[in-house]
mmCIF file of C-alpha atoms in Angstrom:
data_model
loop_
_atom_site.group_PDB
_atom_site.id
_atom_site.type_symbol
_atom_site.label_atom_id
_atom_site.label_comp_id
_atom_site.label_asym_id
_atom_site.label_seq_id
_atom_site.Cartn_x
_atom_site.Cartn_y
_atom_site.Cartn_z
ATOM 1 C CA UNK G 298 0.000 0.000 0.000
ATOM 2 C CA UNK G 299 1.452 3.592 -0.487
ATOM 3 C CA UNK G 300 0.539 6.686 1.403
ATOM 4 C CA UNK G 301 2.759 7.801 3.902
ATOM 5 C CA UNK G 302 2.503 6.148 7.939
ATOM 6 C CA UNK G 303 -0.187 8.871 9.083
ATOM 7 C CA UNK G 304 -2.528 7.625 6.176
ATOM 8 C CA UNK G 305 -2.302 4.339 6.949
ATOM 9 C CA UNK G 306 -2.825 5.016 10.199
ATOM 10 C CA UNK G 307 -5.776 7.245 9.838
ATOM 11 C CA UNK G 308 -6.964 4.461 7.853
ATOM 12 C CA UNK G 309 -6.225 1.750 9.563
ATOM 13 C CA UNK G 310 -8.144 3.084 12.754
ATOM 14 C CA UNK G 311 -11.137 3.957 10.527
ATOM 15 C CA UNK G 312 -11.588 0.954 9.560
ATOM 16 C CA UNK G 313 -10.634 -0.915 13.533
ATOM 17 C CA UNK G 314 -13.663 1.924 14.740
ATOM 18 C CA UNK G 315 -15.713 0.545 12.189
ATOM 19 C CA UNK G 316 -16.125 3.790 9.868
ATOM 20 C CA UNK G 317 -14.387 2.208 7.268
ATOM 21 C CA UNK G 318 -14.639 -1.317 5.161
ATOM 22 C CA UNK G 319 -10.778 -2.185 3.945
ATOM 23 C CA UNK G 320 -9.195 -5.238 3.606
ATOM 24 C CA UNK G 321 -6.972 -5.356 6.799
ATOM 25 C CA UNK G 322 -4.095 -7.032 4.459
ATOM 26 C CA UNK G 323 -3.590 -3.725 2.991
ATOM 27 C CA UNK G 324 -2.937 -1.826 6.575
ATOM 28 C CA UNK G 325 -1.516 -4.338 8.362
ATOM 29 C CA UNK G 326 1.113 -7.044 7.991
ATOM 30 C CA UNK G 327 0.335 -10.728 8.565
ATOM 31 C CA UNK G 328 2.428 -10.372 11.530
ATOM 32 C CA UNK G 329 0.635 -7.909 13.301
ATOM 33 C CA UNK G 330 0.790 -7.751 17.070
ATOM 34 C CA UNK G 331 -1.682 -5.154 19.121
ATOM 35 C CA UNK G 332 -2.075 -4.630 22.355
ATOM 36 C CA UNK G 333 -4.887 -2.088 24.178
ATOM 37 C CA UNK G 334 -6.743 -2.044 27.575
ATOM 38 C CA UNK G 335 -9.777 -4.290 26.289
ATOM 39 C CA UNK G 336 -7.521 -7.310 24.103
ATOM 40 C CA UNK G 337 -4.439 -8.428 22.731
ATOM 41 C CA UNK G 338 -4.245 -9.721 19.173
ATOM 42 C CA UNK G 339 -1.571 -11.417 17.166
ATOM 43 C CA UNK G 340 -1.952 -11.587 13.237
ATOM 44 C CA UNK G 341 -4.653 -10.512 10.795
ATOM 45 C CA UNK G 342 -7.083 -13.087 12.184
ATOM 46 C CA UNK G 343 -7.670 -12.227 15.736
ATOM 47 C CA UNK G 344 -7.330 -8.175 14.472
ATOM 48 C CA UNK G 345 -10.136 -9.039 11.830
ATOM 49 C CA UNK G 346 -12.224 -10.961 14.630
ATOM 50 C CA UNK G 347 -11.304 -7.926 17.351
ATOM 51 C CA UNK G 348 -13.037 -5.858 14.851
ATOM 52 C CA UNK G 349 -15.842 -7.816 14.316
ATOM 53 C CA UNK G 350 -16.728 -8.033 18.040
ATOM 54 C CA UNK G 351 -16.460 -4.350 18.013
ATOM 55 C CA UNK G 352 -19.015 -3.980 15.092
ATOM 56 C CA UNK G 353 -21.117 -6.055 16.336
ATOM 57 C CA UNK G 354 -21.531 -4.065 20.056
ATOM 58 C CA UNK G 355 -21.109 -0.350 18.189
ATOM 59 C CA UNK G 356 -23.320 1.385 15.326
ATOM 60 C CA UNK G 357 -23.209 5.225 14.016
ATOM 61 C CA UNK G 358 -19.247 5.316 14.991
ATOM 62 C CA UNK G 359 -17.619 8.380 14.331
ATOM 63 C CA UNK G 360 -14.205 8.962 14.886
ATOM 64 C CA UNK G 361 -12.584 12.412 14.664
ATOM 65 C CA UNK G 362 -8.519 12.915 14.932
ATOM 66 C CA UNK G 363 -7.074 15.625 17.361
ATOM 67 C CA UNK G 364 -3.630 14.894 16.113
ATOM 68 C CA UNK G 365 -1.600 12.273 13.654
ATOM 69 C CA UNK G 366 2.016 12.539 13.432
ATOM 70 C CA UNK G 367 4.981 10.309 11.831
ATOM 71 C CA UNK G 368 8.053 10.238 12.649
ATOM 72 C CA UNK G 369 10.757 7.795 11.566
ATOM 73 C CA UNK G 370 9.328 4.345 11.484
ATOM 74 C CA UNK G 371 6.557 5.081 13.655
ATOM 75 C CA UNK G 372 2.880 6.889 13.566
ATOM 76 C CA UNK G 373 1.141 8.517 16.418
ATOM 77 C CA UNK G 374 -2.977 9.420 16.628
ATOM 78 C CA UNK G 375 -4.720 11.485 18.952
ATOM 79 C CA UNK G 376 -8.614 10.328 18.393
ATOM 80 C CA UNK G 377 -12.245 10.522 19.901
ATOM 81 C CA UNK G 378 -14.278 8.007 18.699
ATOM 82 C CA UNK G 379 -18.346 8.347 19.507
ATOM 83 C CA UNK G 380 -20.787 5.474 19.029
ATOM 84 C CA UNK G 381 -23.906 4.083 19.948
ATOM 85 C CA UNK G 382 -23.628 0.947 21.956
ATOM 86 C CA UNK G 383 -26.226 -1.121 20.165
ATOM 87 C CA UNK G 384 -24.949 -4.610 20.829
ATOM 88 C CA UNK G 385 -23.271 -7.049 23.254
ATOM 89 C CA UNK G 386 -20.053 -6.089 24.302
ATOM 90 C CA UNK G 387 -17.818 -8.994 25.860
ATOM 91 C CA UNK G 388 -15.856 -7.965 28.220
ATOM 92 C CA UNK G 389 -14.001 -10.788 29.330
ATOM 93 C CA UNK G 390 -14.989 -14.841 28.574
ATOM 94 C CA UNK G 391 -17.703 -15.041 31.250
ATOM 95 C CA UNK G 392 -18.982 -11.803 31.196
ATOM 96 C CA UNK G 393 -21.038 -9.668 28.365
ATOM 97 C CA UNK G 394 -22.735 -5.874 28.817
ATOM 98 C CA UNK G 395 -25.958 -5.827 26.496
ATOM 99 C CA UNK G 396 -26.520 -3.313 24.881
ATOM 100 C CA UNK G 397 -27.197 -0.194 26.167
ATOM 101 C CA UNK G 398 -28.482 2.334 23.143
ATOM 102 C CA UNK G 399 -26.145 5.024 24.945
ATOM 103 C CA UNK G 400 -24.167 7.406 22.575
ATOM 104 C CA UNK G 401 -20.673 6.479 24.381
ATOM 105 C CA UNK G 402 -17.456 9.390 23.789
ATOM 106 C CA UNK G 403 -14.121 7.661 23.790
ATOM 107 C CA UNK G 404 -10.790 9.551 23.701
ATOM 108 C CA UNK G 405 -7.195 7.777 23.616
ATOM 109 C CA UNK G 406 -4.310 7.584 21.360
ATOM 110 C CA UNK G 407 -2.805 5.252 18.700
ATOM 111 C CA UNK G 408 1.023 4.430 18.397
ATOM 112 C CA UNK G 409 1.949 2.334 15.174
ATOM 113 C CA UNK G 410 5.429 0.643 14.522
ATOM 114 C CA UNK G 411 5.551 -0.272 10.491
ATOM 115 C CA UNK G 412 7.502 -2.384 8.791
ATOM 116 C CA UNK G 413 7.636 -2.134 4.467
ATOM 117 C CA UNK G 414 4.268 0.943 4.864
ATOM 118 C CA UNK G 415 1.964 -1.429 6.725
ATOM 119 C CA UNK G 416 1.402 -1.494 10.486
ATOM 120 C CA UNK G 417 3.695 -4.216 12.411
ATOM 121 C CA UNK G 418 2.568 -3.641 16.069
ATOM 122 C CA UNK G 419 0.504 -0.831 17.978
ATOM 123 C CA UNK G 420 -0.352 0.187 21.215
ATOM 124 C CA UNK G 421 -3.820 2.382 21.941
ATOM 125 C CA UNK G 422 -4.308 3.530 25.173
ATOM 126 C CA UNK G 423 -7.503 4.859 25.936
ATOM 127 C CA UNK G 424 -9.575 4.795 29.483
ATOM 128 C CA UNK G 425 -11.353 1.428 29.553
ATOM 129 C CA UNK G 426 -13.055 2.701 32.920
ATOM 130 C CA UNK G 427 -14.238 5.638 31.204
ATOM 131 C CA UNK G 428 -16.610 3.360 28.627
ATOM 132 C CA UNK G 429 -18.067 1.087 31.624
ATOM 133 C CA UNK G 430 -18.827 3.698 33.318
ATOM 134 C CA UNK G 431 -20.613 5.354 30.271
ATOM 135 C CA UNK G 432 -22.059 2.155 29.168
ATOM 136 C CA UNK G 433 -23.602 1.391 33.018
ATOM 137 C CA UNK G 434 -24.852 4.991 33.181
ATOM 138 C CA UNK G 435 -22.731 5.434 36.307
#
């Protein structure tokens, strides 16, 4: 894929928010590690079925970027994502939040390692507190 690390990026997290439909090939290598407060993944088929839990507890996603930034090998995103929690969320292998219908505002931030343009490892940090919290209403 060309485009330089930030569009990727930007891409890539479209698409992982659910905004966007992309072959995950094209972002990310086959290799792909990823690590965030909610799950770990390693390679294109546990970040294809992170993403498909996701779209499956999340509809009307937006995500706007406060910042995206490359430098040397790596790319850096500032984001808010907004959603409506329409569908179970699992939130660990006994335990599942249905769905809500709450609008839910999550802020956090995306760093991307690459390897040959696409995304070899990443790290988002967001507060995972934050969502329960808006999710139970608390």
């Amino acid at each position: 894929m060309s485009g330089s690390r930030k569009e990727v990026l930007s891409n890539a997290l479209k698409a992982e928010a659910g905004g966007a439909s992309v072959d995950p090939g094209t972002l990310f290598t086959g290799d792909v590690v990823g690590w965030s407060p909610y799950a770990t993944v390693s390679g294109l088929a546990a970040l294809a079925d992170l993403a498909a839990l996701r779209e499956a507890a999340f509809s009307n996603v937006v995500i706007t970027f406060r910042g995206l930034d490359e430098v040397g090998n790596k790319a850096f995103a500032e984001w808010l994502v907004e959603a409506d929690h329409t569908g179970p969320l699992a939130l660990g292998e006994d335990a599942v939040l249905e769905a809500t219908g709450r609008r839910v505002q999550l802020p956090g931030v995306t760093v991307a390692d690459f390897r040959d343009g696409k995304i070899r490892s990443y790290r988002t940090y967001f507060d995972d507190l934050s969502l329960i919290e808006q999710l139970a209403g608390a």
